[in-house]
Coordinates of C-alpha atoms and ligand atoms in Angstrom, one line a residue:
M1 CA 95.4 247.5 112.5
G2 CA 98.2 249.9 111.7
G3 CA 101.8 249.4 110.6
F4 CA 103.7 246.3 111.4
D5 CA 107.3 245.0 111.2
A6 CA 108.3 243.5 107.9
D7 CA 110.8 241.3 109.7
V8 CA 109.5 239.0 112.4
A9 CA 112.0 237.2 114.6
D10 CA 110.3 233.8 114.5
A11 CA 109.9 233.6 110.7
P12 CA 112.4 233.6 107.7
S13 CA 114.3 236.8 107.5
V14 CA 113.9 239.4 104.8
L15 CA 116.8 241.6 106.1
H16 CA 119.4 240.3 103.6
P17 CA 118.3 240.8 100.0
G18 CA 121.7 239.6 98.8
L19 CA 121.3 236.3 100.6
L20 CA 117.9 235.8 99.1
E21 CA 119.3 236.2 95.6
S22 CA 122.1 233.8 96.5
L23 CA 119.6 231.2 97.9
A24 CA 117.5 231.4 94.7
A25 CA 120.7 230.8 92.6
D26 CA 121.8 227.9 94.8
L27 CA 118.3 226.3 94.7
A28 CA 118.1 226.7 90.9
A29 CA 121.6 225.1 90.5
L30 CA 120.6 222.2 92.7
N31 CA 117.5 221.7 90.5
Y32 CA 115.4 221.7 93.7
T33 CA 112.2 221.8 91.8
V34 CA 109.0 219.6 91.8
G35 CA 110.3 217.8 88.7
G36 CA 113.9 217.6 89.9
V37 CA 112.9 216.1 93.3
A38 CA 110.5 213.7 91.7
D39 CA 113.1 212.5 89.2
F40 CA 115.7 212.2 92.0
V41 CA 113.6 210.2 94.5
G42 CA 111.5 208.4 91.9
Q43 CA 107.8 208.9 91.1
E44 CA 106.6 206.4 93.7
A45 CA 108.5 207.8 96.6
Y46 CA 107.5 211.3 95.5
A47 CA 103.8 210.3 95.5
A48 CA 104.3 208.8 99.0
L49 CA 105.7 212.1 100.1
N50 CA 102.6 213.8 98.9
R51 CA 100.6 211.3 101.0
D52 CA 102.7 212.4 104.0
Q53 CA 104.8 209.2 104.0
L54 CA 108.5 210.1 104.5
V55 CA 110.1 206.7 104.7
P56 CA 110.5 205.9 100.9
V57 CA 112.2 209.3 100.4
L58 CA 114.4 208.9 103.5
L59 CA 115.6 205.5 102.2
V60 CA 116.5 206.9 98.8
C61 CA 118.4 209.8 100.5
E62 CA 120.3 207.5 102.9
E63 CA 121.4 205.3 100.0
E64 CA 122.5 208.4 98.1
L65 CA 124.6 209.6 101.1
R66 CA 126.5 206.3 101.0
A67 CA 127.6 206.9 97.4
A68 CA 131.2 208.0 96.7
A69 CA 130.0 211.3 95.4
P70 CA 126.4 211.9 96.5
S71 CA 124.3 214.4 94.6
P72 CA 124.0 217.7 96.5
L73 CA 120.2 217.6 95.8
V74 CA 119.9 215.1 98.6
V75 CA 120.8 217.9 101.1
P76 CA 117.7 220.2 100.7
I77 CA 115.4 217.1 100.3
L78 CA 116.7 215.7 103.7
L79 CA 116.7 219.1 105.3
W80 CA 113.3 220.6 104.3
L81 CA 111.2 217.7 103.1
V82 CA 112.2 214.9 105.5
G83 CA 113.1 217.1 108.5
G84 CA 116.6 215.5 108.9
T85 CA 119.9 216.9 110.3
L86 CA 122.9 217.7 108.2
T87 CA 126.4 218.9 108.9
Q88 CA 127.8 222.4 108.2
D89 CA 130.1 220.9 105.6
Q90 CA 127.3 219.2 103.7
L91 CA 125.3 222.4 103.7
D92 CA 128.3 224.5 102.6
L93 CA 128.9 222.1 99.7
A94 CA 125.3 222.0 98.6
F95 CA 124.8 225.8 98.9
P96 CA 128.1 227.2 97.7
I97 CA 126.9 230.8 97.4
T98 CA 124.7 231.0 100.5
G99 CA 126.5 228.7 102.8
A100 CA 125.3 227.2 106.0
D101 CA 125.8 230.6 107.7
G102 CA 123.7 232.3 105.1
L103 CA 120.9 229.8 105.6
Q104 CA 121.0 230.4 109.3
A105 CA 121.0 234.2 108.8
L106 CA 117.9 233.7 106.7
R107 CA 116.4 231.7 109.6
L108 CA 115.9 228.7 107.4
I109 CA 118.0 226.4 109.6
D110 CA 118.8 226.0 113.3
P111 CA 121.8 224.6 115.1
V112 CA 121.1 221.2 116.7
G113 CA 121.9 220.8 120.4
A114 CA 123.3 223.3 122.9
P115 CA 125.4 225.2 123.6
V116 CA 127.3 224.6 120.4
P117 CA 128.3 220.9 120.6
D118 CA 128.8 220.1 116.9
T119 CA 128.2 221.3 113.4
L120 CA 124.8 219.7 113.0
R121 CA 121.9 221.8 111.6
R122 CA 118.2 221.1 111.0
A123 CA 115.4 222.9 109.3
A124 CA 113.8 225.8 111.2
V125 CA 111.0 226.0 108.6
E126 CA 109.9 224.0 105.6
L127 CA 111.1 225.2 102.1
R128 CA 109.3 223.2 99.5
P129 CA 109.4 223.4 95.7
Y130 CA 106.2 224.3 94.0
S131 CA 105.3 224.5 90.3
S132 CA 102.5 226.4 88.7
D133 CA 101.5 226.7 85.0
A134 CA 101.6 230.4 85.1
D135 CA 104.8 231.1 87.2
G136 CA 106.9 227.9 86.7
D137 CA 109.2 226.7 89.5
L138 CA 108.9 228.4 92.9
W139 CA 110.1 227.7 96.4
V140 CA 107.7 228.2 99.3
A141 CA 108.6 228.6 103.0
S142 CA 106.1 227.7 105.6
D143 CA 106.2 226.2 109.1
L144 CA 107.3 222.6 109.5
G145 CA 104.4 220.2 109.4
A146 CA 103.3 217.7 111.9
L147 CA 105.5 215.1 110.2
Q148 CA 108.7 217.0 110.5
R149 CA 108.4 218.1 114.1
P150 CA 107.4 216.5 117.4
G151 CA 104.3 217.4 119.4
V152 CA 101.2 219.4 118.6
L153 CA 101.5 222.1 116.0
R154 CA 102.2 225.6 117.3
H155 CA 99.1 227.7 117.5
D156 CA 100.4 230.4 115.1
H157 CA 101.4 227.7 112.7
V158 CA 101.9 229.1 109.1
L159 CA 100.3 226.6 106.8
G160 CA 102.2 225.3 103.8
I161 CA 100.6 224.5 100.5
G162 CA 97.9 221.9 101.3
G163 CA 95.0 220.2 99.6
A164 CA 92.6 223.1 100.3
S165 CA 95.1 225.7 99.1
L166 CA 95.5 223.8 95.8
T167 CA 91.7 223.3 95.5
L168 CA 91.1 227.0 95.8
A169 CA 93.9 227.8 93.3
Q170 CA 92.4 225.4 90.8
I171 CA 88.8 226.5 91.1
T172 CA 89.6 230.2 90.8
V173 CA 88.3 231.8 87.6
R174 CA 91.2 233.9 86.4
P175 CA 90.2 236.9 84.2
R176 CA 92.7 239.7 83.8
V177 CA 91.9 242.1 86.6
R178 CA 93.2 245.3 88.0
T179 CA 92.9 244.6 91.7
A180 CA 92.7 241.4 93.7
L181 CA 92.5 240.6 97.4
D182 CA 93.9 237.4 99.0
L183 CA 92.2 237.3 102.5
G184 CA 94.2 235.2 105.0
T185 CA 97.2 234.7 102.8
G186 CA 99.2 232.3 105.0
C187 CA 102.4 231.5 103.1
G188 CA 101.1 233.5 100.1
I189 CA 100.1 230.6 97.7
Q190 CA 97.0 232.3 96.4
T191 CA 98.8 235.6 95.9
F192 CA 101.5 233.9 93.7
H193 CA 98.7 232.7 91.4
L194 CA 96.9 236.0 91.5
L195 CA 100.0 237.8 90.4
S196 CA 99.8 236.1 87.0
H197 CA 96.6 237.9 86.1
A198 CA 96.1 240.8 88.6
E199 CA 97.9 244.1 88.2
H200 CA 97.9 244.5 92.0
V201 CA 97.3 242.1 94.9
T202 CA 96.5 243.0 98.5
A203 CA 97.3 240.1 100.8
T204 CA 96.0 240.2 104.3
D205 CA 96.4 238.1 107.4
I206 CA 95.8 238.4 111.1
S207 CA 99.2 236.7 111.7
P208 CA 102.4 238.8 111.5
R209 CA 104.3 235.6 111.0
A210 CA 102.1 234.6 108.0
L211 CA 102.8 238.0 106.4
A212 CA 106.6 237.6 107.1
F213 CA 106.5 234.2 105.4
T214 CA 104.6 235.6 102.4
R215 CA 107.0 238.6 102.1
F216 CA 110.0 236.2 102.2
N217 CA 108.4 233.9 99.6
L218 CA 107.6 236.9 97.3
L219 CA 111.2 238.2 97.5
L220 CA 112.8 234.7 97.1
N221 CA 110.6 234.2 93.9
A222 CA 110.7 237.7 92.7
G223 CA 112.0 236.7 89.2
P224 CA 109.3 234.2 88.2
L225 CA 106.6 236.2 89.9
G226 CA 107.5 239.4 87.9
I227 CA 108.3 241.4 91.1
D228 CA 110.9 244.1 91.5
P229 CA 112.3 243.2 95.0
G230 CA 113.1 246.9 95.5
A231 CA 109.5 247.9 94.8
L232 CA 107.3 245.1 96.2
D233 CA 104.5 247.6 96.9
A234 CA 104.0 248.2 93.2
R235 CA 102.5 244.7 92.8
V236 CA 101.6 243.5 96.3
S237 CA 100.4 245.2 99.5
L238 CA 100.8 243.2 102.7
R239 CA 98.2 244.2 105.3
L240 CA 97.9 243.0 108.9
G241 CA 94.4 242.7 110.5
S242 CA 91.3 240.7 110.8
L243 CA 89.0 239.8 107.9
L244 CA 88.0 242.9 105.9
E245 CA 89.2 245.4 108.5
P246 CA 92.6 246.0 106.7
V247 CA 90.8 246.9 103.4
A248 CA 88.0 249.0 104.7
G249 CA 86.6 251.3 102.0
Q250 CA 88.4 249.5 99.2
R251 CA 86.8 247.6 96.3
F252 CA 88.4 244.7 94.4
D253 CA 87.7 243.1 91.0
L254 CA 88.5 239.6 92.5
V255 CA 88.7 238.3 96.0
V256 CA 90.0 234.8 96.9
S257 CA 90.1 233.3 100.4
N258 CA 90.8 230.0 102.0
P259 CA 89.6 231.4 105.3
P260 CA 90.0 229.8 108.8
F261 CA 86.7 228.1 108.3
V262 CA 87.2 225.1 110.7
I263 CA 84.3 224.9 113.2
T264 CA 85.8 224.7 116.7
P265 CA 84.2 224.3 120.1
R266 CA 84.6 227.6 122.0
S267 CA 85.4 227.8 125.7
T268 CA 85.1 230.6 128.2
E269 CA 88.7 230.1 129.3
E270 CA 90.3 230.2 125.9
S271 CA 92.4 233.1 124.7
P272 CA 93.4 233.9 121.1
E273 CA 96.8 232.2 121.8
D274 CA 94.9 228.9 122.3
Q275 CA 93.5 229.0 118.8
F276 CA 95.1 227.4 115.7
T277 CA 95.0 230.6 113.7
Y278 CA 95.7 228.9 110.5
R279 CA 92.3 227.2 110.5
D280 CA 90.2 228.7 113.4
G281 CA 88.8 232.2 113.1
G282 CA 87.9 232.3 116.8
L283 CA 84.2 232.5 116.3
P284 CA 81.5 230.1 117.3
G285 CA 80.0 227.6 114.8
D286 CA 80.3 228.6 111.1
D287 CA 80.2 232.3 111.9
I288 CA 83.4 233.0 109.9
V289 CA 81.8 231.7 106.7
S290 CA 78.4 233.3 107.3
G291 CA 80.1 236.6 108.1
L292 CA 82.2 236.4 104.9
L293 CA 79.2 235.6 102.7
A294 CA 77.4 238.6 104.1
S295 CA 80.3 241.0 103.9
L296 CA 82.5 240.1 101.0
P297 CA 80.1 241.4 98.3
G298 CA 80.6 244.8 100.0
V299 CA 84.3 244.9 98.9
L300 CA 83.6 243.9 95.3
A301 CA 83.6 246.3 92.4
E302 CA 80.4 246.0 90.3
G303 CA 80.6 242.7 88.5
G304 CA 83.6 241.7 90.7
T305 CA 83.8 238.1 92.0
A306 CA 84.9 236.3 95.1
Q307 CA 85.7 232.7 95.5
L308 CA 86.2 230.9 98.8
L309 CA 86.1 227.6 100.5
G310 CA 84.0 226.9 103.5
N311 CA 82.4 224.6 106.0
W312 CA 78.7 225.1 107.0
E313 CA 76.6 223.5 109.7
I314 CA 73.5 221.6 108.5
P315 CA 71.0 221.5 111.4
A316 CA 68.7 218.5 111.7
G317 CA 65.6 218.9 109.5
R318 CA 66.9 221.6 107.3
E319 CA 68.2 221.5 103.7
W320 CA 72.0 222.0 103.4
D321 CA 71.7 225.3 101.5
E322 CA 68.9 227.0 103.5
R323 CA 71.2 228.8 105.9
L324 CA 73.7 229.8 103.1
R325 CA 70.9 231.4 101.2
E326 CA 69.9 233.4 104.2
W327 CA 73.4 234.8 104.6
L328 CA 73.7 236.3 101.1
P329 CA 73.1 240.1 100.8
E330 CA 70.9 241.7 98.2
G331 CA 72.5 242.2 94.8
T332 CA 74.7 239.2 95.0
D333 CA 74.8 236.4 92.4
A334 CA 75.9 233.2 94.1
W335 CA 76.9 229.7 93.0
I336 CA 77.6 227.3 95.9
I337 CA 78.7 223.7 95.3
Q338 CA 78.6 221.3 98.2
R339 CA 81.4 218.8 97.7
E340 CA 81.4 216.8 100.9
V341 CA 79.3 216.1 104.0
Q342 CA 80.7 214.8 107.3
S343 CA 79.0 213.7 110.5
P344 CA 80.0 215.6 113.7
L345 CA 82.1 212.5 114.6
Q346 CA 84.0 212.4 111.3
Y347 CA 84.5 216.2 111.5
A348 CA 86.0 216.1 115.0
E349 CA 88.4 213.3 114.0
T350 CA 89.5 215.1 110.9
W351 CA 90.4 218.3 112.7
L352 CA 91.9 216.8 115.8
R353 CA 94.2 214.7 113.6
D354 CA 95.1 217.8 111.4
A355 CA 96.9 219.6 114.2
A356 CA 98.3 216.4 115.7
E357 CA 96.1 216.9 118.7
N358 CA 95.7 213.1 118.8
R359 CA 99.3 212.8 120.2
D360 CA 98.0 213.8 123.6
R361 CA 95.5 211.1 124.7
A362 CA 93.8 212.9 127.6
A363 CA 93.5 216.2 125.7
Y364 CA 92.3 214.3 122.6
F365 CA 89.4 212.7 124.6
K366 CA 88.4 216.0 126.1
R367 CA 88.5 217.9 122.7
Y368 CA 86.6 215.1 121.0
A369 CA 83.8 215.3 123.6
D370 CA 83.9 219.1 123.3
Y371 CA 83.3 218.9 119.6
L372 CA 80.3 216.6 120.0
G373 CA 78.8 218.8 122.8
D374 CA 79.3 221.9 120.6
F375 CA 77.5 220.4 117.6
A376 CA 74.7 219.0 119.8
S377 CA 74.1 222.4 121.3
R378 CA 73.1 223.7 117.9
A379 CA 71.3 220.5 116.8
V380 CA 73.9 220.1 114.0
D381 CA 73.2 216.9 112.1
S382 CA 76.2 217.2 109.6
V383 CA 78.8 219.6 108.3
G384 CA 79.1 220.5 104.6
F385 CA 82.2 221.6 102.8
G386 CA 82.3 223.2 99.4
Y387 CA 83.1 226.0 96.9
I388 CA 81.5 229.4 97.0
W389 CA 81.5 231.8 94.1
L390 CA 80.0 235.3 94.6
R391 CA 79.5 238.2 92.2
R392 CA 78.3 241.7 92.8
T393 CA 75.5 241.6 90.3
P394 CA 76.5 243.7 87.3
G395 CA 74.4 246.6 86.1
G396 CA 71.2 246.2 88.2
A397 CA 70.5 242.7 86.7
P398 CA 68.3 240.5 88.9
A399 CA 70.5 238.5 91.3
W400 CA 70.4 234.7 91.1
V401 CA 71.4 231.9 93.6
R402 CA 72.4 228.4 92.5
C403 CA 73.2 225.7 95.1
E404 CA 74.0 222.2 94.0
E405 CA 75.6 219.1 95.5
I406 CA 78.4 217.6 93.4
T407 CA 80.2 214.9 95.4
H408 CA 81.7 212.9 92.5
E409 CA 85.2 213.5 91.3
V410 CA 85.6 216.6 89.1
E411 CA 88.3 217.5 86.7
Q412 CA 90.8 220.1 88.0
P413 CA 91.6 222.8 87.3
L414 CA 87.9 223.6 87.5
G415 CA 88.3 227.4 87.2
P416 CA 88.1 227.7 83.4
H417 CA 84.9 225.5 83.4
L418 CA 83.3 227.5 86.2
G419 CA 84.1 230.7 84.3
A420 CA 82.6 229.3 81.1
A421 CA 79.5 228.1 82.9
V422 CA 78.9 231.6 84.3
E423 CA 79.3 233.0 80.8
R424 CA 76.8 230.6 79.4
G425 CA 74.4 231.6 82.3
D426 CA 74.9 235.3 81.4
W427 CA 74.3 234.5 77.8
L428 CA 71.0 232.7 78.6
A429 CA 69.9 235.5 80.9
S430 CA 70.6 238.3 78.5
A431 CA 67.9 239.2 76.1
A432 CA 68.9 238.5 72.5
P433 CA 68.2 240.8 69.6
G434 CA 65.7 239.0 67.3
G435 CA 62.1 237.7 67.3
A436 CA 59.9 237.3 70.3
G437 CA 59.3 233.6 70.6
T438 CA 58.8 231.3 73.6
Q439 CA 61.4 231.8 76.2
P440 CA 63.1 228.9 77.9
D441 CA 62.0 228.6 81.5
L442 CA 65.1 228.2 83.5
T443 CA 63.7 229.1 86.9
G444 CA 64.4 226.8 89.7
R445 CA 63.5 226.8 93.4
D446 CA 64.3 230.4 94.0
E447 CA 62.8 233.9 94.2
N448 CA 62.5 234.0 90.4
G449 CA 59.7 231.6 90.1
P450 CA 58.3 228.1 90.4
D451 CA 60.2 224.8 90.1
L452 CA 61.7 223.9 86.7
T453 CA 59.6 221.7 84.6
A454 CA 62.0 219.0 83.6
P455 CA 62.1 215.3 82.8
D456 CA 62.4 212.9 85.7
L457 CA 66.1 212.7 86.3
T458 CA 66.0 209.8 88.8
G459 CA 68.2 207.4 86.9
P460 CA 70.5 204.6 87.9
D461 CA 73.4 206.9 88.3
Q462 CA 73.9 208.7 91.6
N463 CA 75.7 211.6 89.9
V464 CA 72.6 212.5 87.9
A465 CA 71.7 216.0 88.6
N466 CA 68.5 216.8 90.5
P467 CA 67.0 220.0 88.9
N468 CA 65.0 220.8 92.1
R469 CA 68.2 221.5 93.9
T470 CA 69.6 223.8 91.2
N471 CA 68.5 227.4 90.8
Q472 CA 69.3 229.2 87.6
Q473 CA 69.4 232.7 86.2
A474 CA 66.2 234.4 85.1
P475 CA 65.6 233.6 81.4
G476 CA 66.1 236.3 78.9
R477 CA 67.3 234.7 75.7
D478 CA 64.8 233.2 73.3
L479 CA 66.4 229.9 72.3
N480 CA 64.0 229.6 69.3
W481 CA 66.5 231.7 67.3
E482 CA 69.7 230.2 68.5
Y483 CA 72.0 227.6 67.0
L484 CA 73.4 225.1 69.5
L485 CA 76.2 222.5 69.4
V486 CA 76.9 219.5 71.6
A487 CA 80.0 220.3 73.7
G488 CA 83.2 218.5 72.7
D489 CA 83.5 216.5 75.9
V490 CA 80.0 215.1 75.8
T491 CA 79.1 211.5 75.1
E492 CA 75.7 209.7 75.1
E493 CA 75.0 206.4 76.8
R494 CA 71.9 204.2 76.1
H495 CA 70.8 201.4 78.3
Q496 CA 68.2 198.9 77.2
R497 CA 66.6 195.8 78.7
P498 CA 67.5 192.7 76.6
G499 CA 64.9 192.4 73.9
A500 CA 63.4 195.8 74.5
E501 CA 62.5 197.8 71.5
H502 CA 63.7 201.2 72.8
P503 CA 66.3 202.2 75.4
G504 CA 65.0 202.6 78.9
V505 CA 67.7 205.1 80.0
I506 CA 69.5 207.6 77.9
L507 CA 72.3 209.5 79.6
L508 CA 74.5 212.4 78.6
R509 CA 77.9 212.5 80.2
Q510 CA 80.5 215.2 80.4
G511 CA 84.1 214.1 80.3
A512 CA 85.6 217.4 81.6
G513 CA 85.0 220.0 84.3
L514 CA 82.2 219.2 86.7
R515 CA 81.7 215.8 84.9
R516 CA 78.0 216.0 85.1
T517 CA 75.6 213.2 84.0
T518 CA 72.0 213.9 83.1
L519 CA 69.1 211.7 82.1
L520 CA 67.4 212.5 78.8
S521 CA 63.8 211.9 77.7
T522 CA 63.5 210.4 74.2
E523 CA 62.5 213.8 72.7
L524 CA 65.4 215.6 74.4
A525 CA 67.8 213.0 73.2
G526 CA 66.4 213.5 69.7
F527 CA 66.8 217.3 70.1
V528 CA 70.5 217.0 71.3
S529 CA 71.4 214.7 68.5
A530 CA 70.2 217.3 66.0
C531 CA 72.3 220.1 67.6
D532 CA 75.0 220.4 65.0
G533 CA 74.6 224.1 64.2
D534 CA 72.6 223.6 61.0
L535 CA 69.1 224.4 62.4
T536 CA 68.0 226.8 65.1
A537 CA 66.8 225.3 68.4
G538 CA 63.3 226.4 67.5
Q539 CA 63.5 224.6 64.1
I540 CA 64.7 221.4 65.7
A541 CA 62.0 221.5 68.4
G542 CA 59.3 222.2 65.7
A543 CA 60.5 219.3 63.5
L544 CA 60.4 217.0 66.5
A545 CA 56.9 218.1 67.4
V546 CA 55.7 217.1 63.8
L547 CA 57.7 213.9 63.8
L548 CA 56.3 212.7 67.2
G549 CA 52.8 214.0 66.5
E550 CA 53.0 216.4 69.5
D551 CA 50.6 219.3 68.8
G552 CA 50.1 220.5 72.4
P553 CA 51.1 224.1 73.1
D554 CA 53.7 223.2 75.7
F555 CA 55.8 220.7 73.8
V556 CA 58.1 223.2 72.1
P557 CA 58.5 225.6 75.1
D558 CA 59.1 222.7 77.4
L559 CA 61.8 221.2 75.1
L560 CA 63.5 224.6 74.8
A561 CA 63.4 225.0 78.6
M562 CA 65.2 221.7 78.9
A563 CA 67.6 222.7 76.2
G564 CA 68.4 225.8 78.2
R565 CA 69.3 223.8 81.2
L566 CA 71.6 221.7 79.1
V567 CA 73.3 224.9 77.9
L568 CA 73.7 226.1 81.5
E569 CA 75.2 222.8 82.5
G570 CA 77.5 222.7 79.5
F571 CA 76.1 219.8 77.6
L572 CA 75.1 222.1 74.8
I573 CA 76.9 225.3 73.8
P574 CA 75.9 228.3 71.7
A575 CA 77.3 227.9 68.2
P576 CA 79.9 230.6 67.5
Ligands
SAM601 C1 93.5 228.0 106.0 S1 94.8 229.2 106.0 C2 94.9 229.7 104.3 C3 96.3 230.0 103.9 C4 96.5 230.2 102.4 N1 95.7 231.4 101.9 C5 96.1 229.0 101.6 O1 95.3 229.1 100.7 O2 96.7 227.9 101.9 C6 93.9 230.6 106.7 C7 94.7 231.9 106.9 O3 93.9 232.9 107.5 C8 94.5 233.5 108.5 N2 93.5 234.1 109.5 C9 93.0 233.5 110.6 N3 92.1 234.3 111.1 C10 92.1 235.4 110.4 C11 91.3 236.6 110.4 N4 90.4 236.9 111.4 N5 91.5 237.6 109.5 C12 92.4 237.4 108.5 N6 93.2 236.2 108.4 C13 93.0 235.3 109.3 C14 95.5 232.5 109.1 O4 96.5 233.1 109.8 C15 95.9 231.7 107.9 O5 97.0 232.2 107.3

């Protein structure tokens, strides 16, 4: 798609650079920040707001307005977070530089009533404070949510910062890169984060309104984001168009996308205007996600990575990851973590509630039935949700695919942990200089070889990893010669029947990142306890063989293979 108008009538205006500067100054003076608002309304009311409960904040604001000299901070909170109405005088007082007229010229507020009965104003959009470690305090405009407006959401709704946006921002591995792509930018949230470590970001969307919101947000936050408002293109290109069409022929070091992955029943009568663009890519089933898995590696530079969120259908009788594996093109490393599984019924309820479609009873019944019919037509048993990490395999190395289900709580931000795990995998896969000893066998259920030989991991803990569902990189490094350490967040747990001589269950637990738990055999537990950097892994395994009277040829190689898995999963780390 070609050029497009920077200013869109139905979105915040970027036609008044001076007013944007005034607004930023007024908002800063009001201390309209995450911390400022939380302090003002109280932590409990603020937490309620984040659970979409407005009443506690509304009560605080109403009480403040009854005070002799109310804090002006009550004005933006009532206006943009609660969706209340305010008078022109109240707005002029709280925004002394911008004024109510300035806010209206920026299309952030609307008059209430018609033709012009009084001086009341209400929010035209939401303007919410946001705080990130890299950029500090920002303000982000998006469409008013279901709570602040009546009826079903508009179909071209521009999403604010939601749970999925934050999840993607937190799982993103953030190396310094030259070029990054934010596919389906919405209000621009991923782009703000990318600007802290990418020289240049291309942000795309199929919605001109979304791009107008992103432009407004970039210009309003130009200072903290390190942007020259007069030369936005030097750091960010905004491109209108579908999926990869606006970046045809380009390559990126990093791609992030929270795509419109919500599976939606299709109908022959529907038009693009009927679709909720913010979540529905207009394709049947999970075709948006399958298409992205197949095509994204094509826009990655060698060694470049892509991270996205997605839903996938799991047909009856198939493993959850079978179809995902089929979608991946040659030469792509992939690590896919399934975080959640819903039944077709749960899925329909979640997404009908999301757009407030449950407010219209007759339409709700019909759409619910449509969902169930749609899933049944493809024999869908359940729907998975999870994180997808892709890499254009660097330098002709053999590609690997790793799919695992981790449904327990993880520690966010996960990005640094995922990045470290990939580095450890690369370290294991790379051939080390040194002697030729027995290599750790890290192959799982993938094209690289047979199933991993590992101890029985079926323990009492449902979070215990199942190695048969985890595929690893091809081995290269000979652990015989390596010094290993127990990672700093790892603890050991032993369970013993009363009166038993030895523990029946030995678990290793990670306190950080993916918070894995793994079951150890006695010899592996002995191996781990000796990993303090004094002896090589080969020396430890050899000493254990003597100690335990194990003289079979497989004992040491098997132990080193299991140690390799512990390195990959982050229980053990290479000594520096
Ligand atoms: C779930 S929202 C994500 C917004 C934002 N990136 C975030 O992380 O919150 C998906 C975005 O993709 C856009 N979108 C929908 N269909 C698209 C398509 N075919 N090509 C590009 N963007 C699309 C929507 O307009 C919306 O802004």
